[in-house]
Amino acid sequence: MSRTTRTRLRLGLGASAFLLAAGLLPAPAHAEDVTDYSVTVDPAAQGAKIGKTMYGVFFEDINRAADGGLYAELVQNRSFEYTTDDNKSYAPLTAWTVSGTAQVVDDDGRLNARNRDYLSLAAGSSVTNSGYNTGIRVEDGKRYDFSVWARAAGGTALTVGLADAGGALATARQVTVKKHGWAQYRATFTATRTSSTGRLTVATADAAALDMVSLFPRDTYKHEPNGLRKDLAEKIAALHPGFVRFPGGCLVNTGSMRDYSETSGYQRKRSYQWKDTIGPVETRATNANFWGYNQSYGLGYYEYFRFAEDIGAMPLPVVPALVTGCGQNQAVDDDALLQRHIQDTLDLIEFANGPATSTWGRVRAGMGHPKPFHLTHIEVGNEENLPQQFFARFTRFRTAVQAKYPYMRVISNSGPDDSGTTFDTAWQLNKDAKVDMVDEHYYNSPQWFLQNNDRYDSYDRSGPKVFVGEYASGGNTFKNGLAEAAYLTGLERNADVVELASYAPLFANEDYVQWSPDMVWFNNHASWGSANYEVQKLFMNNVGDQVVPSTATTTPNVSGPITGAVGLSTWNTSAAYDDVKVTDADGNTLLTDDFSGDAAQWTHTGGGSWAVQDGQYVETSDTAENTMVQAGDTDWHDYDLHVKAVKKSGKEGFLVAFGVKDTGTYYWWNIGGWNNTQTAVEQAVDGGKSTLIAKPGSVETGRAYDIGIKVWGRQVTLYLDGQEWGSFTDDKPAEPFRQVVTEDRKTGDLIVKVVNAQSAAARTTLDLGGAKVAGKARVTTLAAAPGAVNTETSTAVAPVTSTFTGVSDRFTYTFPANSITFLRIRQK
């Protein structure tokens, strides 16, 4: 297509009719469930170029994504290093059972200084490991490599077996331990049956010491030993991500910034530090994982770099900035320690890119990779909630890195939220310092993603570029995928500002979940992509090279006043409420309650425990979350709410709700939330929350607060102790019909991407204006019920491909209800 030709595209009925005839998509229930749209594309205008690294993945060891997940090791707690630092329920023999006598020892007889614990096993005794989930997974006919570090004063014989409740899973192996000190011994099993409940047993004839008891499938992703679980790695590879961000996340900016050494007392709750994670696995320092378990570091920096290379992705490591986050929020004031971390960052770049003759390049080469990994981007810090302190330290990192490696792009961030005081302050600091790229994170409701497709339309084109390093819409239903897809059209349209984007988190083991939703779910024998995964895969595999500017008509939007009842709640806090009064716009009383009697006007819809005490309504638990009680009519509108509140105990402050429709749809003013560090208004829609306005703020225990909320139309004004705290207008439409068009220069295709996130089909006109195109298009459609989810046994959300032969200079296409459709139209 000529760049000088002005082409108009309107999309419509034909392809949908083809799919309906083929039985690939459900027909609309009623003819009236169709809304008319038009899309206009102008290839004569210059759209943004889209880089090859636009979309990527973010891997953090959360939900046991590494040990018990992507890292293929089948033995849990293989080095007997579990402690209560990792999890209060842990002990050195967690995941092991003993027959006979065995104890975990920490003394000078250890394997090495960084591997502190080992197992002393008495003669005639054995230990059995339960693996992860239901047990150790083996498949009939496949090979498994066993290894162990052992020593025995007089030598001994080890008997190693694999079995489940039904008996042996492989022929047992004998390992002869010689008389000298620690040495590694190996054996190989071939499974004779398939089982997901296997157990590995090691028995000794004579007294022996054991460490690093390991069992790996031979069939790992591309590399063995110490390889990656194949099905999980292949799911990432199938996305064709442009980059891999690692290792965190909260793993990077929480815990001690000290090293793992005698000097520091072998601290176990440390930030993720790359030098702990390289070299032989038996010498890698163990650590407590922020998410409540142990991380062995068998999957470390070398493996991350190698995996990124294997899948053709750019590595993007994140290093600590010495300002903790994720609720810890402390700035480390130790200049020598800061300088050490800066030097560690310089050493990391040398490890990745230095010649094999350099100090750290030699270490990389010794691990099996003489050639450099071609690192070009590095991120300093993650979601720091103290922007001034963070930026002072970030600047020192950036100065040192760019002095030695001027080609390196050093990425900053804007804190943990999409807006608010921290966000604004961080962005201003980044702009003033001409930072190259800023990482934004946000986890909001589907409605927020539908409302904010234009977020980056107004960003400064000459300012820092944006890395959307973590985002998700709060669920794994297709409704969430639709909202995220609609948002991605806005990211692509603004590819001159948004250079990188990655959904988060990536993985979740279904039996060890700390955070949900997640993109890929798994257990010890299966894995499956969520609806969100299918959306990401569709976009990542159909990016294009340049945006072709386009516009679309919008959905008629009727927006009346905010309506709903009122509510009171707490979160890990005991609080007392009193003198609740709601008045309408004419001053008439809708509700009043001084709790001099009972609380009959209130309905308890949340957790916790409420009681009337001394003329106050008290939520008595300081550990319960979302303890909502509500009163009034869901049709109320244009009203003033006043309430008095006193914090009695706990971690946070008050939650005063308005516009309450049901338990999943409401607004609340969260005063002293986020561990009593921030005050914000959050909106919940169908259970998914997003922040509308936020400022730093805390609540004092025992002090009485006067809270006022004026809800008039869609304007909300908030008062604290008689002073206006802030206001907002919630009038942004959640547009369900979004589009973007890109050009794939390699194939010559126009890629028309349309999201229809509503229950009505979208009959859309397409006019090519005489452009010369082929008469058919390749169509890929994701269509499902809004609540559809993918599971281990059912894939409700999956792409359907077809060919539409009705392309001409003017035709129509009807996009099904609740669908994402990509049409690839070949240009002649």
mmCIF file of N, CA and C in Angstrom, residues 539-632:
data_model
loop_
_atom_site.group_PDB
_atom_site.id
_atom_site.type_symbol
_atom_site.label_atom_id
_atom_site.label_comp_id
_atom_site.label_asym_id
_atom_site.label_seq_id
_atom_site.Cartn_x
_atom_site.Cartn_y
_atom_site.Cartn_z
ATOM 1 N N PHE A 539 -1.185 -11.163 21.313
ATOM 2 C CA PHE A 539 -0.547 -9.872 21.047
ATOM 3 C C PHE A 539 0.947 -10.034 20.761
ATOM 4 N N MET A 540 1.627 -10.874 21.529
ATOM 5 C CA MET A 540 3.072 -11.009 21.357
ATOM 6 C C MET A 540 3.441 -11.616 20.006
ATOM 7 N N ASN A 541 2.570 -12.454 19.471
ATOM 8 C CA ASN A 541 2.872 -13.108 18.208
ATOM 9 C C ASN A 541 2.329 -12.357 16.999
ATOM 10 N N ASN A 542 1.735 -11.198 17.236
ATOM 11 C CA ASN A 542 1.171 -10.394 16.143
ATOM 12 C C ASN A 542 1.407 -8.913 16.402
ATOM 13 N N VAL A 543 2.642 -8.556 16.704
ATOM 14 C CA VAL A 543 2.913 -7.175 17.102
ATOM 15 C C VAL A 543 2.902 -6.235 15.908
ATOM 16 N N GLY A 544 3.671 -6.561 14.877
ATOM 17 C CA GLY A 544 3.869 -5.625 13.782
ATOM 18 C C GLY A 544 5.052 -4.724 14.068
ATOM 19 N N ASP A 545 5.419 -3.934 13.073
ATOM 20 C CA ASP A 545 6.600 -3.073 13.182
ATOM 21 C C ASP A 545 6.260 -1.610 13.382
ATOM 22 N N GLN A 546 5.066 -1.213 12.952
ATOM 23 C CA GLN A 546 4.699 0.197 13.038
ATOM 24 C C GLN A 546 3.195 0.328 13.156
ATOM 25 N N VAL A 547 2.771 1.309 13.942
ATOM 26 C CA VAL A 547 1.349 1.592 14.096
ATOM 27 C C VAL A 547 0.855 2.322 12.852
ATOM 28 N N VAL A 548 -0.266 1.881 12.332
ATOM 29 C CA VAL A 548 -0.972 2.595 11.274
ATOM 30 C C VAL A 548 -2.096 3.362 11.962
ATOM 31 N N PRO A 549 -2.053 4.697 12.003
ATOM 32 C CA PRO A 549 -3.032 5.459 12.791
ATOM 33 C C PRO A 549 -4.469 5.104 12.425
ATOM 34 N N SER A 550 -5.292 4.982 13.443
ATOM 35 C CA SER A 550 -6.692 4.633 13.234
ATOM 36 C C SER A 550 -7.546 5.263 14.318
ATOM 37 N N THR A 551 -8.814 5.462 13.980
ATOM 38 C CA THR A 551 -9.785 5.945 14.958
ATOM 39 C C THR A 551 -11.027 5.077 14.860
ATOM 40 N N ALA A 552 -11.818 5.103 15.923
ATOM 41 C CA ALA A 552 -13.052 4.322 15.930
ATOM 42 C C ALA A 552 -14.153 5.123 16.590
ATOM 43 N N THR A 553 -15.380 4.874 16.162
ATOM 44 C CA THR A 553 -16.504 5.445 16.884
ATOM 45 C C THR A 553 -16.582 4.781 18.255
ATOM 46 N N THR A 554 -17.255 5.432 19.180
ATOM 47 C CA THR A 554 -17.306 4.933 20.552
ATOM 48 C C THR A 554 -18.697 4.424 20.890
ATOM 49 N N THR A 555 -18.767 3.754 22.007
ATOM 50 C CA THR A 555 -20.031 3.222 22.483
ATOM 51 C C THR A 555 -20.815 4.317 23.193
ATOM 52 N N PRO A 556 -22.096 4.459 22.865
ATOM 53 C CA PRO A 556 -22.893 5.450 23.606
ATOM 54 C C PRO A 556 -22.798 5.182 25.100
ATOM 55 N N ASN A 557 -22.552 6.234 25.877
ATOM 56 C CA ASN A 557 -22.339 6.054 27.307
ATOM 57 C C ASN A 557 -23.328 6.909 28.087
ATOM 58 N N VAL A 558 -24.123 6.285 28.910
ATOM 59 C CA VAL A 558 -25.052 6.994 29.782
ATOM 60 C C VAL A 558 -24.501 6.909 31.191
ATOM 61 N N SER A 559 -24.156 8.056 31.779
ATOM 62 C CA SER A 559 -23.520 8.061 33.089
ATOM 63 C C SER A 559 -24.315 8.931 34.034
ATOM 64 N N GLY A 560 -25.101 8.297 34.898
ATOM 65 C CA GLY A 560 -25.858 9.031 35.889
ATOM 66 C C GLY A 560 -25.032 9.272 37.129
ATOM 67 N N PRO A 561 -25.651 9.699 38.219
ATOM 68 C CA PRO A 561 -24.914 9.946 39.456
ATOM 69 C C PRO A 561 -24.422 8.651 40.090
ATOM 70 N N ILE A 562 -23.408 8.764 40.930
ATOM 71 C CA ILE A 562 -22.971 7.625 41.743
ATOM 72 C C ILE A 562 -24.107 7.249 42.679
ATOM 73 N N THR A 563 -24.480 5.998 42.677
ATOM 74 C CA THR A 563 -25.552 5.531 43.544
ATOM 75 C C THR A 563 -25.046 4.400 44.429
ATOM 76 N N GLY A 564 -25.683 4.266 45.591
ATOM 77 C CA GLY A 564 -25.329 3.157 46.451
ATOM 78 C C GLY A 564 -25.492 3.475 47.923
ATOM 79 N N ALA A 565 -25.455 2.435 48.738
ATOM 80 C CA ALA A 565 -25.571 2.550 50.182
ATOM 81 C C ALA A 565 -24.234 3.004 50.775
ATOM 82 N N VAL A 566 -24.143 3.010 52.099
ATOM 83 C CA VAL A 566 -22.918 3.397 52.793
ATOM 84 C C VAL A 566 -22.423 2.208 53.612
ATOM 85 N N GLY A 567 -21.143 2.246 53.995
ATOM 86 C CA GLY A 567 -20.590 1.125 54.732
ATOM 87 C C GLY A 567 -19.437 1.517 55.615
ATOM 88 N N LEU A 568 -19.133 0.644 56.568
ATOM 89 C CA LEU A 568 -17.996 0.789 57.470
ATOM 90 C C LEU A 568 -17.213 -0.514 57.415
ATOM 91 N N SER A 569 -15.891 -0.404 57.487
ATOM 92 C CA SER A 569 -15.083 -1.616 57.429
ATOM 93 C C SER A 569 -13.739 -1.361 58.091
ATOM 94 N N THR A 570 -12.966 -2.427 58.249
ATOM 95 C CA THR A 570 -11.595 -2.341 58.763
ATOM 96 C C THR A 570 -10.752 -3.389 58.052
ATOM 97 N N TRP A 571 -9.436 -3.277 58.243
ATOM 98 C CA TRP A 571 -8.499 -4.221 57.635
ATOM 99 C C TRP A 571 -7.329 -4.389 58.605
ATOM 100 N N ASN A 572 -7.261 -5.544 59.233
ATOM 101 C CA ASN A 572 -6.221 -5.797 60.242
ATOM 102 C C ASN A 572 -6.211 -4.717 61.330
ATOM 103 N N THR A 573 -7.391 -4.242 61.673
ATOM 104 C CA THR A 573 -7.513 -3.139 62.620
ATOM 105 C C THR A 573 -8.830 -3.262 63.379
ATOM 106 N N SER A 574 -8.791 -2.978 64.667
ATOM 107 C CA SER A 574 -10.010 -2.815 65.452
ATOM 108 C C SER A 574 -10.314 -1.330 65.549
ATOM 109 N N ALA A 575 -11.563 -0.954 65.214
ATOM 110 C CA ALA A 575 -11.946 0.462 65.224
ATOM 111 C C ALA A 575 -13.366 0.611 65.729
ATOM 112 N N ALA A 576 -13.647 1.790 66.284
ATOM 113 C CA ALA A 576 -14.977 2.105 66.799
ATOM 114 C C ALA A 576 -15.566 3.253 65.990
ATOM 115 N N TYR A 577 -16.830 3.096 65.537
ATOM 116 C CA TYR A 577 -17.515 4.116 64.748
ATOM 117 C C TYR A 577 -18.715 4.647 65.534
ATOM 118 N N ASP A 578 -19.032 5.924 65.290
ATOM 119 C CA ASP A 578 -20.142 6.540 66.020
ATOM 120 C C ASP A 578 -20.712 7.691 65.203
ATOM 121 N N ASP A 579 -21.934 8.086 65.565
ATOM 122 C CA ASP A 579 -22.610 9.272 65.014
ATOM 123 C C ASP A 579 -22.602 9.274 63.482
ATOM 124 N N VAL A 580 -23.116 8.185 62.923
ATOM 125 C CA VAL A 580 -23.233 8.111 61.464
ATOM 126 C C VAL A 580 -24.470 8.895 61.040
ATOM 127 N N LYS A 581 -24.299 9.737 60.017
ATOM 128 C CA LYS A 581 -25.440 10.501 59.506
ATOM 129 C C LYS A 581 -25.302 10.668 58.005
ATOM 130 N N VAL A 582 -26.395 10.374 57.292
ATOM 131 C CA VAL A 582 -26.442 10.560 55.843
ATOM 132 C C VAL A 582 -27.609 11.485 55.544
ATOM 133 N N THR A 583 -27.350 12.563 54.809
ATOM 134 C CA THR A 583 -28.394 13.522 54.426
ATOM 135 C C THR A 583 -28.401 13.688 52.922
ATOM 136 N N ASP A 584 -29.585 13.942 52.348
ATOM 137 C CA ASP A 584 -29.675 14.112 50.903
ATOM 138 C C ASP A 584 -29.379 15.552 50.513
ATOM 139 N N ALA A 585 -29.515 15.847 49.226
ATOM 140 C CA ALA A 585 -29.133 17.162 48.708
ATOM 141 C C ALA A 585 -29.995 18.281 49.273
ATOM 142 N N ASP A 586 -31.205 17.938 49.753
ATOM 143 C CA ASP A 586 -32.088 18.945 50.335
ATOM 144 C C ASP A 586 -31.945 19.031 51.848
ATOM 145 N N GLY A 587 -30.994 18.290 52.414
ATOM 146 C CA GLY A 587 -30.780 18.320 53.850
ATOM 147 C C GLY A 587 -31.631 17.342 54.628
ATOM 148 N N ASN A 588 -32.427 16.523 53.931
ATOM 149 C CA ASN A 588 -33.254 15.543 54.619
ATOM 150 C C ASN A 588 -32.390 14.377 55.104
ATOM 151 N N THR A 589 -32.714 13.863 56.278
ATOM 152 C CA THR A 589 -31.948 12.761 56.851
ATOM 153 C C THR A 589 -32.356 11.435 56.219
ATOM 154 N N LEU A 590 -31.369 10.756 55.662
ATOM 155 C CA LEU A 590 -31.597 9.427 55.099
ATOM 156 C C LEU A 590 -31.260 8.336 56.102
ATOM 157 N N LEU A 591 -30.259 8.601 56.950
ATOM 158 C CA LEU A 591 -29.821 7.627 57.941
ATOM 159 C C LEU A 591 -29.164 8.368 59.089
ATOM 160 N N THR A 592 -29.474 7.943 60.280
ATOM 161 C CA THR A 592 -28.757 8.442 61.450
ATOM 162 C C THR A 592 -28.655 7.316 62.465
ATOM 163 N N ASP A 593 -27.476 7.208 63.110
ATOM 164 C CA ASP A 593 -27.273 6.139 64.082
ATOM 165 C C ASP A 593 -26.177 6.550 65.049
ATOM 166 N N ASP A 594 -26.559 6.708 66.346
ATOM 167 C CA ASP A 594 -25.558 7.007 67.377
ATOM 168 C C ASP A 594 -25.243 5.774 68.221
ATOM 169 N N PHE A 595 -25.805 4.645 67.817
ATOM 170 C CA PHE A 595 -25.541 3.346 68.447
ATOM 171 C C PHE A 595 -25.821 3.363 69.955
ATOM 172 N N SER A 596 -26.833 4.144 70.316
ATOM 173 C CA SER A 596 -27.270 4.137 71.713
ATOM 174 C C SER A 596 -28.121 2.908 72.010
ATOM 175 N N GLY A 597 -28.587 2.268 70.935
ATOM 176 C CA GLY A 597 -29.349 1.029 71.101
ATOM 177 C C GLY A 597 -28.618 -0.126 70.457
ATOM 178 N N ASP A 598 -29.227 -0.656 69.382
ATOM 179 C CA ASP A 598 -28.598 -1.769 68.672
ATOM 180 C C ASP A 598 -28.030 -1.283 67.332
ATOM 181 N N ALA A 599 -27.649 -2.242 66.500
ATOM 182 C CA ALA A 599 -27.121 -1.911 65.169
ATOM 183 C C ALA A 599 -28.010 -2.551 64.108
ATOM 184 N N ALA A 600 -29.310 -2.500 64.323
ATOM 185 C CA ALA A 600 -30.247 -3.199 63.453
ATOM 186 C C ALA A 600 -30.265 -2.648 62.029
ATOM 187 N N GLN A 601 -29.835 -1.405 61.865
ATOM 188 C CA GLN A 601 -29.854 -0.810 60.523
ATOM 189 C C GLN A 601 -28.732 -1.340 59.628
ATOM 190 N N TRP A 602 -27.772 -2.054 60.228
ATOM 191 C CA TRP A 602 -26.563 -2.452 59.512
ATOM 192 C C TRP A 602 -26.570 -3.938 59.198
ATOM 193 N N THR A 603 -26.107 -4.257 58.014
ATOM 194 C CA THR A 603 -25.999 -5.648 57.571
ATOM 195 C C THR A 603 -24.519 -6.004 57.459
ATOM 196 N N HIS A 604 -24.124 -7.063 58.124
ATOM 197 C CA HIS A 604 -22.718 -7.495 58.127
ATOM 198 C C HIS A 604 -22.476 -8.363 56.897
ATOM 199 N N THR A 605 -21.653 -7.887 55.964
ATOM 200 C CA THR A 605 -21.397 -8.624 54.724
ATOM 201 C C THR A 605 -19.951 -9.081 54.592
ATOM 202 N N GLY A 606 -19.080 -8.699 55.532
ATOM 203 C CA GLY A 606 -17.668 -9.065 55.450
ATOM 204 C C GLY A 606 -17.249 -9.983 56.572
ATOM 205 N N GLY A 607 -15.939 -9.958 56.877
ATOM 206 C CA GLY A 607 -15.412 -10.783 57.949
ATOM 207 C C GLY A 607 -15.420 -10.045 59.273
ATOM 208 N N GLY A 608 -14.608 -10.516 60.211
ATOM 209 C CA GLY A 608 -14.481 -9.838 61.483
ATOM 210 C C GLY A 608 -15.668 -10.030 62.401
ATOM 211 N N SER A 609 -15.708 -9.209 63.449
ATOM 212 C CA SER A 609 -16.757 -9.322 64.461
ATOM 213 C C SER A 609 -17.146 -7.928 64.935
ATOM 214 N N TRP A 610 -18.439 -7.605 64.827
ATOM 215 C CA TRP A 610 -18.948 -6.286 65.197
ATOM 216 C C TRP A 610 -19.853 -6.396 66.420
ATOM 217 N N ALA A 611 -19.793 -5.356 67.257
ATOM 218 C CA ALA A 611 -20.662 -5.309 68.435
ATOM 219 C C ALA A 611 -20.849 -3.857 68.867
ATOM 220 N N VAL A 612 -22.031 -3.551 69.404
ATOM 221 C CA VAL A 612 -22.263 -2.229 69.993
ATOM 222 C C VAL A 612 -21.680 -2.234 71.398
ATOM 223 N N GLN A 613 -20.732 -1.309 71.656
ATOM 224 C CA GLN A 613 -20.074 -1.213 72.961
ATOM 225 C C GLN A 613 -19.992 0.248 73.371
ATOM 226 N N ASP A 614 -20.574 0.567 74.498
ATOM 227 C CA ASP A 614 -20.492 1.924 75.069
ATOM 228 C C ASP A 614 -20.910 2.984 74.059
ATOM 229 N N GLY A 615 -22.002 2.714 73.335
ATOM 230 C CA GLY A 615 -22.529 3.699 72.404
ATOM 231 C C GLY A 615 -21.731 3.864 71.136
ATOM 232 N N GLN A 616 -20.931 2.862 70.799
ATOM 233 C CA GLN A 616 -20.164 2.879 69.549
ATOM 234 C C GLN A 616 -20.318 1.531 68.863
ATOM 235 N N TYR A 617 -20.139 1.543 67.556
ATOM 236 C CA TYR A 617 -20.184 0.295 66.791
ATOM 237 C C TYR A 617 -18.726 -0.114 66.560
ATOM 238 N N VAL A 618 -18.325 -1.251 67.170
ATOM 239 C CA VAL A 618 -16.912 -1.612 67.244
ATOM 240 C C VAL A 618 -16.656 -2.895 66.460
ATOM 241 N N GLU A 619 -15.667 -2.831 65.580
ATOM 242 C CA GLU A 619 -15.145 -4.050 64.959
ATOM 243 C C GLU A 619 -14.013 -4.492 65.856
ATOM 244 N N THR A 620 -14.152 -5.660 66.489
ATOM 245 C CA THR A 620 -13.276 -6.026 67.600
ATOM 246 C C THR A 620 -12.017 -6.781 67.185
ATOM 247 N N SER A 621 -11.985 -7.328 65.969
ATOM 248 C CA SER A 621 -10.807 -8.081 65.538
ATOM 249 C C SER A 621 -9.793 -7.156 64.880
ATOM 250 N N ASP A 622 -8.516 -7.305 65.261
ATOM 251 C CA ASP A 622 -7.486 -6.515 64.585
ATOM 252 C C ASP A 622 -6.647 -7.377 63.636
ATOM 253 N N THR A 623 -7.193 -8.548 63.259
ATOM 254 C CA THR A 623 -6.521 -9.399 62.270
ATOM 255 C C THR A 623 -7.410 -9.722 61.080
ATOM 256 N N ALA A 624 -8.705 -9.409 61.167
ATOM 257 C CA ALA A 624 -9.631 -9.708 60.073
ATOM 258 C C ALA A 624 -9.481 -8.681 58.948
ATOM 259 N N GLU A 625 -9.726 -9.119 57.720
ATOM 260 C CA GLU A 625 -9.646 -8.240 56.557
ATOM 261 C C GLU A 625 -11.038 -8.015 55.976
ATOM 262 N N ASN A 626 -11.277 -6.792 55.521
ATOM 263 C CA ASN A 626 -12.547 -6.412 54.883
ATOM 264 C C ASN A 626 -13.741 -6.883 55.689
ATOM 265 N N THR A 627 -14.021 -6.160 56.738
ATOM 266 C CA THR A 627 -15.066 -6.541 57.698
ATOM 267 C C THR A 627 -16.381 -5.820 57.440
ATOM 268 N N MET A 628 -16.675 -5.472 56.229
ATOM 269 C CA MET A 628 -17.738 -4.539 55.844
ATOM 270 C C MET A 628 -19.086 -4.792 56.523
ATOM 271 N N VAL A 629 -19.670 -3.693 57.033
ATOM 272 C CA VAL A 629 -21.096 -3.630 57.358
ATOM 273 C C VAL A 629 -21.672 -2.493 56.522
ATOM 274 N N GLN A 630 -22.924 -2.656 56.080
ATOM 275 C CA GLN A 630 -23.496 -1.614 55.231
ATOM 276 C C GLN A 630 -24.910 -1.282 55.675
ATOM 277 N N ALA A 631 -25.339 -0.072 55.305
ATOM 278 C CA ALA A 631 -26.679 0.388 55.649
ATOM 279 C C ALA A 631 -27.181 1.294 54.535
ATOM 280 N N GLY A 632 -28.495 1.376 54.423
ATOM 281 C CA GLY A 632 -29.077 2.286 53.451
ATOM 282 C C GLY A 632 -29.553 1.589 52.202
#
